[in-house]
Amino acid sequence: MLRFILMRLGKAAIILIAILTLNFFLIHAAPGDPAAVMAGEAGAADAKFIAQLREQFGLDKPLLTQLGIYLKGVLQFDLGYSYRQQMPVADLILDRLPATLLLTMTAFVISLVLGTAAGVLASARVGKWSDTAISTLALLFYATPLYWAALMAVLLFSVYFNWLPGFGYETVGANYTGFRRALDIGQHLILPATTLGLFFMAVYMRMTRASMLEVSQLDFVKTARAKGLKSGIIQRRHIFRNAMLPVVTLAGLQAGQLVGGAVLTETVFAWPGIGRLMFEALAQRDYNLLLGVFFVSAAMVLVFNLITDILYRFVDPRIRVA
Amino acid sequence: MADFWKRFSRNRGAVIGLAILAIVVLVAILAPLLFPQSPWRMVQRPFLPPFAMDQYPLGTDALGRNVISGLAYGAQVSLLVGLVSTVAALLIGIPIGALAGYFGGWADDALMRFTEFFQTVPSFALAIVLVAIFEPSIQSIIAAIAIVSWPPVARLVRGEVLSLRSREYVEAAILSGQTSLTIILRQVLPNTISPIIVLASLMVATAILLESSLSFLGLGDPNLMSWGYMIGAARTVIRQAWWLSFFPGVAILLTVLALNLIGEGLNDALNPRLARRGK
Amino acid sequence: MKDPVLSIKNLKIALPEGADRDFAVDDVTYDLFPGEILCIVGESGSGKSMSANAAMGLLPDLVRPVGGEIIFDGTDVLKLSEAEMMDLRGKKIAMIFQEPMSALNPLMRVEDQIAEVFEAHGLLTPKERAARAIELLTEVGIPDPQKAARAYPFQLSGGQRQRVMIAMALALEPRILIADEPTTALDVTTQAQILELIRNLQEKHGMAVMFITHDFGVVAEIADRVAVMQYGKIVEAGTADEVLDNPQHEYTQKLIAAIPKLAAEETEAPVGKTPILEVEGLNKTYVTGGGLFFSKPRVVHAVNDVNLTLCEGETLGIVGESGSGKSSVGRCLVRLMQPDSGTVKLAGHDMAQLSGDALREARKSIQMIFQDPYASLNPRSKVGRIIAEGPMAHGVSKQEAYARAVKLLELVDLDALAIDRYPHEFSGGQRQRIGIARALALEPRVIIADEAVSALDVSIQAQVLDLLADLKERLNLALIFITHDLRVAAQICDRIAVMQKGKVVEMGPAHAIFNNPQSDYTRTLIEAIPGREKELAAAG
């Protein structure tokens, strides 16, 4: 197990270095001289300042040396400096990361739990009206633009009914503490997390339904029936566990999309996470910050992947023991 | 072919999808005829609500531009980006997958690590970064979408080729003296076409969603009216003018839904054996 | 006579619309008596396992009984509620299946799967269940039952898994055991062990066994009584001796006649004939696993120093169980697989050294017939194209190649019109004929048939074997026949090489191999052939 985790960590490290390299070349591919761009961002584009920046960031050195300096910097949690926000990129991101983690994790859990539950329900009633209803709903969620669902949710639940807050992370100026604050954040979380999870809910539902139906055709299910087991036990113990294997794999693969989707959700709901930060960076053409957020979201995806991989090993003995 | 249509049309959803898509395509083609004026032009007072004036059935936006005209021109952009970026993704994915699957070994390892890398990177975030750095334009958007959406193609083609390569009829073709190129073109690729077509129809849908998301964030081509841009521009005024974000959203939803339905229909029609399951 | 434990009366089972016939089982009546083994025999699609599945209430979704009754314990099983059926299943009637690989849940330990049987019927405490599981595993003869109980199915061999299935079936001492082709997926030696186990357990527990099979050899080995099915009807029933020795119905007679006889005829030794293929020191190893990091590669010696000679007009059998390397040898000969070392001399050329155009040219003289009649023809090519492709690749004009294809189709007894049809329009046997025609298209001198009749029903198998023998004679071909089935080998081969774990353990004339085997392994293999003793006794 330990060896497996070490191996996966090694692989993740290689991917991270590859992403950083990509990042580095993207900065250089950006139109204009990076020093001029940085100077522009800092709002002082005179030649002396540019030359100074050039030296400070080693921009006069060969490209590979620069890459080395860049990678070394990242190892020390130095993701560069955002001249627009006048703060180190790493600090900006670290400040916003918890909100994003809260949002994506909640959305992930909601979509996985509700999605698989709906999928199981639909597969148990295949062909009946409840299956048709669930499948149609999934089809709709699957085709709905995430940001539009978010806007419509705000319109409906926040503006029209006034049931839930549709803006921000907590009630500004209320200065709640302790449990009251958690409740407040929870209320603010409902709409963003649900709308972010909607698409993935549809994905997991469809996958679970298809997988349940496929597994229920397999021989060992017939064996279980031949034992005289109740159909509830067969569903849970034999069909569901086997059907979840591809869903877990998919959940890992989809994690990346979830982190990407957070940019849209956070923008609509003014959720103070790194997605919103990315939107701000876009609006201000703050490339250092943009690439920093990109790097951190890729790292988050790797963590998600590692978790699902470990989960998979717990579910499937063929991989665990072999 | 007749058989194909019979199986396709047995899926009611697929027929509905085809009908919706036909309408969208028609609107996109006829847009310049239906709305000769530029969709960017101010035609009425701002925030004209829908159904208030027959001439502007879906109302006007914050700058007094005709919403329905914007929708028609937006259809052009959505379909164009969806189609071209999917073709581009196929052009990257199919050769990579076919090479990895047919030759195996070292080439397979290298190509698949490369593919895996692109699959791990959060695709939407990468698309944002690419478009932002190379400046938003229709070309950079198409390129970015193609770059983030080819890995599933490569994986699919590789898997198919890998299993077909060891199929007995391919071995018989090797023994009968056919060259590798003939075998790939005549024996292997024709048998991978149907899953590729199905995947491609779903990819067009995803590409449309991606394009609209980029435009929503302000990363659309500044010279082209698109659905995502319309919603993005209406975001801040949603409390005053719900219709500005509602109608473009419905347009995206219907188009993407139609493509997904068609994808399922194609799957039923092209893989009759698999389609029977779970029905 | 005792009362039957299960009595099937005028059973009718309907197939869904669009099937090739209306009823899977059509007006079938038979009894199963306590303490007997009743074999239901039939070819694929005969409906042989349907009545048994109906008795368990385990019919496929769209298939349902529409008439007749199944009487067990004085009640009609077909009228029982689902709850009553659940009580019956596993407790009074138990069942084992064909594929031991897929019949066990891959994610559950063996002991848990056995314990489930008790749990399903609310018997024993969890601790007692675990203890019983070990006892049962011991009874079915699994080596190291303690360890096997903790194992997952993928850690057991096919035979061991079938033993686990039997242990589960035995758990509640059912009155009836239904065995649905339980040995079909197993190697012949494992099959013999499982058959013996079922026989012993049946005697010890006094169960009635309903044994469903397509293999008359297995019937001869195990049956007390036999019922033969064709197209959903029982065409003949009686004691095993009656049916096997003196079949009354035409279909039964045909089936039994189609079984390859074990007695290999003495053929003249191929002395003086010119060898056409000489294989020396052939080796092939596989390395599996062993990635970039840590994991240790596993090395399998699939072909281990194999030497063979094939003479003109001769049929050489390569016989072995799964994993013996017999197919690897065949693939190395045509270079679908690259041997590590050794020479393969074909009409003067060393096949093992050739490459590029020279290899393509040399392969014209050595062609292959494949196992799976469904996977061996490109579903998107018409039959004419499939056959003509080879000659065309070697520069024959399209017109000439198609003309030759027509002749070849006639040669393998197919209609010339087949040329414009797609493979899926043909039956398994016909497809295999197309495969043969394709192999002949390049006018080869050697043909390698890799399990070429294994996927076919016995009556079709006999026809294809006859065709091959006939073609060999007429075209003066040399044949290498790779098979796991010793009966088939006995019928068609002049000489036989027996392989085990990549090595040829014995080679010689067919009659010598069967009548006077030299190695222990060959002896075990031959003794395991189902129905052999009965056949020997009959031959006197």
PDB file of N, CA and C in Angstrom, chain C residues 183-259:
ATOM      1  N   THR C 183     -18.529 -28.551 -16.693  1.00  0.00           N
ATOM      2  CA  THR C 183     -17.127 -28.862 -16.986  1.00  0.00           C
ATOM      3  C   THR C 183     -16.704 -28.379 -18.366  1.00  0.00           C
ATOM      4  N   THR C 184     -17.602 -27.711 -19.065  1.00  0.00           N
ATOM      5  CA  THR C 184     -17.317 -27.333 -20.457  1.00  0.00           C
ATOM      6  C   THR C 184     -16.140 -26.377 -20.563  1.00  0.00           C
ATOM      7  N   ALA C 185     -16.000 -25.497 -19.572  1.00  0.00           N
ATOM      8  CA  ALA C 185     -14.945 -24.500 -19.662  1.00  0.00           C
ATOM      9  C   ALA C 185     -13.624 -25.014 -19.077  1.00  0.00           C
ATOM     10  N   LEU C 186     -13.587 -26.260 -18.657  1.00  0.00           N
ATOM     11  CA  LEU C 186     -12.395 -26.762 -17.966  1.00  0.00           C
ATOM     12  C   LEU C 186     -11.539 -27.642 -18.875  1.00  0.00           C
ATOM     13  N   ASP C 187     -10.259 -27.734 -18.543  1.00  0.00           N
ATOM     14  CA  ASP C 187      -9.366 -28.648 -19.244  1.00  0.00           C
ATOM     15  C   ASP C 187      -9.792 -30.081 -18.970  1.00  0.00           C
ATOM     16  N   VAL C 188      -9.368 -30.980 -19.859  1.00  0.00           N
ATOM     17  CA  VAL C 188      -9.869 -32.353 -19.789  1.00  0.00           C
ATOM     18  C   VAL C 188      -9.491 -33.059 -18.486  1.00  0.00           C
ATOM     19  N   THR C 189      -8.291 -32.829 -17.966  1.00  0.00           N
ATOM     20  CA  THR C 189      -7.923 -33.510 -16.718  1.00  0.00           C
ATOM     21  C   THR C 189      -8.727 -32.958 -15.543  1.00  0.00           C
ATOM     22  N   THR C 190      -8.936 -31.636 -15.542  1.00  0.00           N
ATOM     23  CA  THR C 190      -9.749 -31.025 -14.487  1.00  0.00           C
ATOM     24  C   THR C 190     -11.187 -31.501 -14.599  1.00  0.00           C
ATOM     25  N   GLN C 191     -11.658 -31.611 -15.827  1.00  0.00           N
ATOM     26  CA  GLN C 191     -13.021 -32.087 -16.055  1.00  0.00           C
ATOM     27  C   GLN C 191     -13.208 -33.466 -15.439  1.00  0.00           C
ATOM     28  N   ALA C 192     -12.243 -34.342 -15.654  1.00  0.00           N
ATOM     29  CA  ALA C 192     -12.350 -35.701 -15.101  1.00  0.00           C
ATOM     30  C   ALA C 192     -12.459 -35.650 -13.588  1.00  0.00           C
ATOM     31  N   GLN C 193     -11.657 -34.773 -12.957  1.00  0.00           N
ATOM     32  CA  GLN C 193     -11.709 -34.674 -11.490  1.00  0.00           C
ATOM     33  C   GLN C 193     -13.059 -34.166 -11.004  1.00  0.00           C
ATOM     34  N   ILE C 194     -13.586 -33.145 -11.687  1.00  0.00           N
ATOM     35  CA  ILE C 194     -14.864 -32.567 -11.266  1.00  0.00           C
ATOM     36  C   ILE C 194     -16.002 -33.581 -11.458  1.00  0.00           C
ATOM     37  N   LEU C 195     -15.961 -34.316 -12.571  1.00  0.00           N
ATOM     38  CA  LEU C 195     -16.989 -35.330 -12.801  1.00  0.00           C
ATOM     39  C   LEU C 195     -16.965 -36.378 -11.688  1.00  0.00           C
ATOM     40  N   GLU C 196     -15.771 -36.794 -11.323  1.00  0.00           N
ATOM     41  CA  GLU C 196     -15.627 -37.794 -10.264  1.00  0.00           C
ATOM     42  C   GLU C 196     -16.173 -37.246  -8.949  1.00  0.00           C
ATOM     43  N   LEU C 197     -15.842 -35.971  -8.686  1.00  0.00           N
ATOM     44  CA  LEU C 197     -16.318 -35.340  -7.456  1.00  0.00           C
ATOM     45  C   LEU C 197     -17.847 -35.303  -7.418  1.00  0.00           C
ATOM     46  N   ILE C 198     -18.467 -34.922  -8.523  1.00  0.00           N
ATOM     47  CA  ILE C 198     -19.927 -34.845  -8.547  1.00  0.00           C
ATOM     48  C   ILE C 198     -20.528 -36.237  -8.321  1.00  0.00           C
ATOM     49  N   ARG C 199     -19.986 -37.200  -8.978  1.00  0.00           N
ATOM     50  CA  ARG C 199     -20.454 -38.583  -8.830  1.00  0.00           C
ATOM     51  C   ARG C 199     -20.351 -39.011  -7.358  1.00  0.00           C
ATOM     52  N   ASN C 200     -19.183 -38.793  -6.744  1.00  0.00           N
ATOM     53  CA  ASN C 200     -18.985 -39.207  -5.355  1.00  0.00           C
ATOM     54  C   ASN C 200     -19.943 -38.511  -4.404  1.00  0.00           C
ATOM     55  N   LEU C 201     -20.074 -37.206  -4.578  1.00  0.00           N
ATOM     56  CA  LEU C 201     -20.937 -36.447  -3.682  1.00  0.00           C
ATOM     57  C   LEU C 201     -22.388 -36.870  -3.851  1.00  0.00           C
ATOM     58  N   GLN C 202     -22.752 -37.160  -5.090  1.00  0.00           N
ATOM     59  CA  GLN C 202     -24.122 -37.589  -5.354  1.00  0.00           C
ATOM     60  C   GLN C 202     -24.407 -38.885  -4.594  1.00  0.00           C
ATOM     61  N   GLU C 203     -23.459 -39.799  -4.642  1.00  0.00           N
ATOM     62  CA  GLU C 203     -23.667 -41.068  -3.940  1.00  0.00           C
ATOM     63  C   GLU C 203     -23.707 -40.856  -2.434  1.00  0.00           C
ATOM     64  N   LYS C 204     -22.781 -40.034  -1.944  1.00  0.00           N
ATOM     65  CA  LYS C 204     -22.663 -39.833  -0.499  1.00  0.00           C
ATOM     66  C   LYS C 204     -23.913 -39.149   0.067  1.00  0.00           C
ATOM     67  N   HIS C 205     -24.422 -38.166  -0.643  1.00  0.00           N
ATOM     68  CA  HIS C 205     -25.552 -37.413  -0.112  1.00  0.00           C
ATOM     69  C   HIS C 205     -26.892 -37.902  -0.636  1.00  0.00           C
ATOM     70  N   GLY C 206     -26.866 -38.820  -1.567  1.00  0.00           N
ATOM     71  CA  GLY C 206     -28.115 -39.335  -2.110  1.00  0.00           C
ATOM     72  C   GLY C 206     -28.951 -38.303  -2.830  1.00  0.00           C
ATOM     73  N   MET C 207     -28.283 -37.324  -3.424  1.00  0.00           N
ATOM     74  CA  MET C 207     -29.024 -36.294  -4.165  1.00  0.00           C
ATOM     75  C   MET C 207     -29.472 -36.840  -5.517  1.00  0.00           C
ATOM     76  N   ALA C 208     -30.420 -36.127  -6.111  1.00  0.00           N
ATOM     77  CA  ALA C 208     -30.698 -36.346  -7.521  1.00  0.00           C
ATOM     78  C   ALA C 208     -29.937 -35.262  -8.279  1.00  0.00           C
ATOM     79  N   VAL C 209     -29.286 -35.653  -9.378  1.00  0.00           N
ATOM     80  CA  VAL C 209     -28.509 -34.674 -10.130  1.00  0.00           C
ATOM     81  C   VAL C 209     -29.071 -34.542 -11.543  1.00  0.00           C
ATOM     82  N   MET C 210     -29.352 -33.307 -11.949  1.00  0.00           N
ATOM     83  CA  MET C 210     -29.725 -33.068 -13.334  1.00  0.00           C
ATOM     84  C   MET C 210     -28.515 -32.440 -13.987  1.00  0.00           C
ATOM     85  N   PHE C 211     -27.936 -33.153 -14.952  1.00  0.00           N
ATOM     86  CA  PHE C 211     -26.664 -32.745 -15.525  1.00  0.00           C
ATOM     87  C   PHE C 211     -26.876 -32.360 -16.979  1.00  0.00           C
ATOM     88  N   ILE C 212     -26.657 -31.105 -17.286  1.00  0.00           N
ATOM     89  CA  ILE C 212     -26.919 -30.616 -18.641  1.00  0.00           C
ATOM     90  C   ILE C 212     -25.601 -30.518 -19.395  1.00  0.00           C
ATOM     91  N   THR C 213     -25.535 -31.120 -20.573  1.00  0.00           N
ATOM     92  CA  THR C 213     -24.270 -31.113 -21.309  1.00  0.00           C
ATOM     93  C   THR C 213     -24.516 -31.255 -22.800  1.00  0.00           C
ATOM     94  N   HIS C 214     -23.476 -30.911 -23.585  1.00  0.00           N
ATOM     95  CA  HIS C 214     -23.550 -31.118 -25.024  1.00  0.00           C
ATOM     96  C   HIS C 214     -22.672 -32.305 -25.413  1.00  0.00           C
ATOM     97  N   ASP C 215     -21.963 -32.872 -24.429  1.00  0.00           N
ATOM     98  CA  ASP C 215     -20.854 -33.777 -24.709  1.00  0.00           C
ATOM     99  C   ASP C 215     -21.239 -35.218 -24.362  1.00  0.00           C
ATOM    100  N   PHE C 216     -21.361 -36.058 -25.391  1.00  0.00           N
ATOM    101  CA  PHE C 216     -21.746 -37.438 -25.137  1.00  0.00           C
ATOM    102  C   PHE C 216     -20.684 -38.206 -24.350  1.00  0.00           C
ATOM    103  N   GLY C 217     -19.425 -37.759 -24.470  1.00  0.00           N
ATOM    104  CA  GLY C 217     -18.382 -38.374 -23.665  1.00  0.00           C
ATOM    105  C   GLY C 217     -18.682 -38.211 -22.187  1.00  0.00           C
ATOM    106  N   VAL C 218     -19.077 -37.013 -21.810  1.00  0.00           N
ATOM    107  CA  VAL C 218     -19.420 -36.734 -20.415  1.00  0.00           C
ATOM    108  C   VAL C 218     -20.647 -37.556 -20.008  1.00  0.00           C
ATOM    109  N   VAL C 219     -21.593 -37.688 -20.916  1.00  0.00           N
ATOM    110  CA  VAL C 219     -22.788 -38.482 -20.633  1.00  0.00           C
ATOM    111  C   VAL C 219     -22.381 -39.909 -20.295  1.00  0.00           C
ATOM    112  N   ALA C 220     -21.522 -40.470 -21.136  1.00  0.00           N
ATOM    113  CA  ALA C 220     -21.087 -41.846 -20.918  1.00  0.00           C
ATOM    114  C   ALA C 220     -20.402 -41.997 -19.577  1.00  0.00           C
ATOM    115  N   GLU C 221     -19.733 -40.931 -19.165  1.00  0.00           N
ATOM    116  CA  GLU C 221     -18.952 -40.971 -17.935  1.00  0.00           C
ATOM    117  C   GLU C 221     -19.848 -40.966 -16.697  1.00  0.00           C
ATOM    118  N   ILE C 222     -20.958 -40.248 -16.761  1.00  0.00           N
ATOM    119  CA  ILE C 222     -21.635 -39.905 -15.510  1.00  0.00           C
ATOM    120  C   ILE C 222     -23.122 -40.277 -15.451  1.00  0.00           C
ATOM    121  N   ALA C 223     -23.779 -40.480 -16.604  1.00  0.00           N
ATOM    122  CA  ALA C 223     -25.242 -40.555 -16.586  1.00  0.00           C
ATOM    123  C   ALA C 223     -25.789 -41.911 -16.139  1.00  0.00           C
ATOM    124  N   ASP C 224     -26.920 -41.859 -15.398  1.00  0.00           N
ATOM    125  CA  ASP C 224     -27.725 -43.063 -15.192  1.00  0.00           C
ATOM    126  C   ASP C 224     -28.777 -43.129 -16.290  1.00  0.00           C
ATOM    127  N   ARG C 225     -29.440 -41.977 -16.458  1.00  0.00           N
ATOM    128  CA  ARG C 225     -30.429 -41.894 -17.529  1.00  0.00           C
ATOM    129  C   ARG C 225     -30.132 -40.688 -18.397  1.00  0.00           C
ATOM    130  N   VAL C 226     -30.665 -40.690 -19.626  1.00  0.00           N
ATOM    131  CA  VAL C 226     -30.364 -39.635 -20.584  1.00  0.00           C
ATOM    132  C   VAL C 226     -31.645 -39.164 -21.263  1.00  0.00           C
ATOM    133  N   ALA C 227     -31.737 -37.852 -21.479  1.00  0.00           N
ATOM    134  CA  ALA C 227     -32.798 -37.337 -22.347  1.00  0.00           C
ATOM    135  C   ALA C 227     -32.119 -36.475 -23.400  1.00  0.00           C
ATOM    136  N   VAL C 228     -32.405 -36.739 -24.676  1.00  0.00           N
ATOM    137  CA  VAL C 228     -31.779 -36.002 -25.766  1.00  0.00           C
ATOM    138  C   VAL C 228     -32.761 -34.957 -26.281  1.00  0.00           C
ATOM    139  N   MET C 229     -32.295 -33.720 -26.389  1.00  0.00           N
ATOM    140  CA  MET C 229     -33.185 -32.653 -26.862  1.00  0.00           C
ATOM    141  C   MET C 229     -32.738 -32.082 -28.193  1.00  0.00           C
ATOM    142  N   GLN C 230     -33.734 -31.737 -29.011  1.00  0.00           N
ATOM    143  CA  GLN C 230     -33.462 -31.049 -30.274  1.00  0.00           C
ATOM    144  C   GLN C 230     -34.598 -30.055 -30.504  1.00  0.00           C
ATOM    145  N   TYR C 231     -34.280 -28.843 -30.867  1.00  0.00           N
ATOM    146  CA  TYR C 231     -35.282 -27.808 -31.132  1.00  0.00           C
ATOM    147  C   TYR C 231     -36.369 -27.746 -30.058  1.00  0.00           C
ATOM    148  N   GLY C 232     -36.001 -27.865 -28.801  1.00  0.00           N
ATOM    149  CA  GLY C 232     -36.977 -27.702 -27.733  1.00  0.00           C
ATOM    150  C   GLY C 232     -37.796 -28.921 -27.391  1.00  0.00           C
ATOM    151  N   LYS C 233     -37.565 -30.013 -28.063  1.00  0.00           N
ATOM    152  CA  LYS C 233     -38.322 -31.228 -27.753  1.00  0.00           C
ATOM    153  C   LYS C 233     -37.373 -32.344 -27.332  1.00  0.00           C
ATOM    154  N   ILE C 234     -37.896 -33.246 -26.498  1.00  0.00           N
ATOM    155  CA  ILE C 234     -37.116 -34.440 -26.163  1.00  0.00           C
ATOM    156  C   ILE C 234     -37.354 -35.461 -27.268  1.00  0.00           C
ATOM    157  N   VAL C 235     -36.283 -35.816 -27.975  1.00  0.00           N
ATOM    158  CA  VAL C 235     -36.473 -36.754 -29.077  1.00  0.00           C
ATOM    159  C   VAL C 235     -36.254 -38.191 -28.620  1.00  0.00           C
ATOM    160  N   GLU C 236     -35.532 -38.337 -27.526  1.00  0.00           N
ATOM    161  CA  GLU C 236     -35.276 -39.699 -27.071  1.00  0.00           C
ATOM    162  C   GLU C 236     -34.896 -39.662 -25.602  1.00  0.00           C
ATOM    163  N   ALA C 237     -35.378 -40.662 -24.834  1.00  0.00           N
ATOM    164  CA  ALA C 237     -35.004 -40.739 -23.428  1.00  0.00           C
ATOM    165  C   ALA C 237     -34.867 -42.198 -23.037  1.00  0.00           C
ATOM    166  N   GLY C 238     -34.016 -42.468 -22.063  1.00  0.00           N
ATOM    167  CA  GLY C 238     -33.851 -43.849 -21.626  1.00  0.00           C
ATOM    168  C   GLY C 238     -32.654 -43.966 -20.716  1.00  0.00           C
ATOM    169  N   THR C 239     -32.283 -45.196 -20.358  1.00  0.00           N
ATOM    170  CA  THR C 239     -31.097 -45.354 -19.536  1.00  0.00           C
ATOM    171  C   THR C 239     -29.881 -45.034 -20.394  1.00  0.00           C
ATOM    172  N   ALA C 240     -28.780 -44.732 -19.721  1.00  0.00           N
ATOM    173  CA  ALA C 240     -27.574 -44.335 -20.441  1.00  0.00           C
ATOM    174  C   ALA C 240     -27.163 -45.416 -21.429  1.00  0.00           C
ATOM    175  N   ASP C 241     -27.208 -46.662 -20.990  1.00  0.00           N
ATOM    176  CA  ASP C 241     -26.784 -47.748 -21.876  1.00  0.00           C
ATOM    177  C   ASP C 241     -27.668 -47.844 -23.110  1.00  0.00           C
ATOM    178  N   GLU C 242     -28.973 -47.774 -22.876  1.00  0.00           N
ATOM    179  CA  GLU C 242     -29.897 -47.843 -24.017  1.00  0.00           C
ATOM    180  C   GLU C 242     -29.587 -46.774 -25.056  1.00  0.00           C
ATOM    181  N   VAL C 243     -29.520 -45.531 -24.570  1.00  0.00           N
ATOM    182  CA  VAL C 243     -29.381 -44.418 -25.513  1.00  0.00           C
ATOM    183  C   VAL C 243     -28.023 -44.435 -26.199  1.00  0.00           C
ATOM    184  N   LEU C 244     -26.976 -44.713 -25.440  1.00  0.00           N
ATOM    185  CA  LEU C 244     -25.642 -44.630 -26.032  1.00  0.00           C
ATOM    186  C   LEU C 244     -25.349 -45.818 -26.955  1.00  0.00           C
ATOM    187  N   ASP C 245     -25.788 -47.000 -26.541  1.00  0.00           N
ATOM    188  CA  ASP C 245     -25.428 -48.198 -27.322  1.00  0.00           C
ATOM    189  C   ASP C 245     -26.416 -48.480 -28.431  1.00  0.00           C
ATOM    190  N   ASN C 246     -27.651 -48.079 -28.219  1.00  0.00           N
ATOM    191  CA  ASN C 246     -28.663 -48.452 -29.187  1.00  0.00           C
ATOM    192  C   ASN C 246     -29.636 -47.306 -29.426  1.00  0.00           C
ATOM    193  N   PRO C 247     -29.098 -46.185 -29.927  1.00  0.00           N
ATOM    194  CA  PRO C 247     -29.976 -45.022 -30.094  1.00  0.00           C
ATOM    195  C   PRO C 247     -31.083 -45.302 -31.103  1.00  0.00           C
ATOM    196  N   GLN C 248     -32.290 -44.860 -30.779  1.00  0.00           N
ATOM    197  CA  GLN C 248     -33.428 -45.146 -31.640  1.00  0.00           C
ATOM    198  C   GLN C 248     -33.728 -44.000 -32.605  1.00  0.00           C
ATOM    199  N   HIS C 249     -33.606 -42.786 -32.081  1.00  0.00           N
ATOM    200  CA  HIS C 249     -33.984 -41.647 -32.920  1.00  0.00           C
ATOM    201  C   HIS C 249     -32.841 -41.298 -33.870  1.00  0.00           C
ATOM    202  N   GLU C 250     -33.238 -40.872 -35.034  1.00  0.00           N
ATOM    203  CA  GLU C 250     -32.283 -40.533 -36.093  1.00  0.00           C
ATOM    204  C   GLU C 250     -31.270 -39.471 -35.623  1.00  0.00           C
ATOM    205  N   TYR C 251     -31.788 -38.454 -34.920  1.00  0.00           N
ATOM    206  CA  TYR C 251     -30.928 -37.356 -34.469  1.00  0.00           C
ATOM    207  C   TYR C 251     -29.875 -37.861 -33.491  1.00  0.00           C
ATOM    208  N   THR C 252     -30.304 -38.677 -32.542  1.00  0.00           N
ATOM    209  CA  THR C 252     -29.360 -39.238 -31.578  1.00  0.00           C
ATOM    210  C   THR C 252     -28.299 -40.061 -32.305  1.00  0.00           C
ATOM    211  N   GLN C 253     -28.758 -40.850 -33.249  1.00  0.00           N
ATOM    212  CA  GLN C 253     -27.815 -41.677 -34.016  1.00  0.00           C
ATOM    213  C   GLN C 253     -26.786 -40.794 -34.716  1.00  0.00           C
ATOM    214  N   LYS C 254     -27.277 -39.725 -35.290  1.00  0.00           N
ATOM    215  CA  LYS C 254     -26.387 -38.820 -36.020  1.00  0.00           C
ATOM    216  C   LYS C 254     -25.369 -38.184 -35.059  1.00  0.00           C
ATOM    217  N   LEU C 255     -25.882 -37.739 -33.907  1.00  0.00           N
ATOM    218  CA  LEU C 255     -24.990 -37.104 -32.933  1.00  0.00           C
ATOM    219  C   LEU C 255     -23.907 -38.053 -32.467  1.00  0.00           C
ATOM    220  N   ILE C 256     -24.324 -39.286 -32.154  1.00  0.00           N
ATOM    221  CA  ILE C 256     -23.355 -40.239 -31.620  1.00  0.00           C
ATOM    222  C   ILE C 256     -22.360 -40.637 -32.702  1.00  0.00           C
ATOM    223  N   ALA C 257     -22.851 -40.753 -33.925  1.00  0.00           N
ATOM    224  CA  ALA C 257     -21.943 -41.102 -35.018  1.00  0.00           C
ATOM    225  C   ALA C 257     -20.939 -39.988 -35.278  1.00  0.00           C
ATOM    226  N   ALA C 258     -21.340 -38.760 -34.966  1.00  0.00           N
ATOM    227  CA  ALA C 258     -20.463 -37.625 -35.247  1.00  0.00           C
ATOM    228  C   ALA C 258     -19.316 -37.505 -34.250  1.00  0.00           C
ATOM    229  N   ILE C 259     -19.428 -38.196 -33.111  1.00  0.00           N
ATOM    230  CA  ILE C 259     -18.358 -38.101 -32.117  1.00  0.00           C
ATOM    231  C   ILE C 259     -17.103 -38.757 -32.676  1.00  0.00           C
TER     232      ILE C 259
END
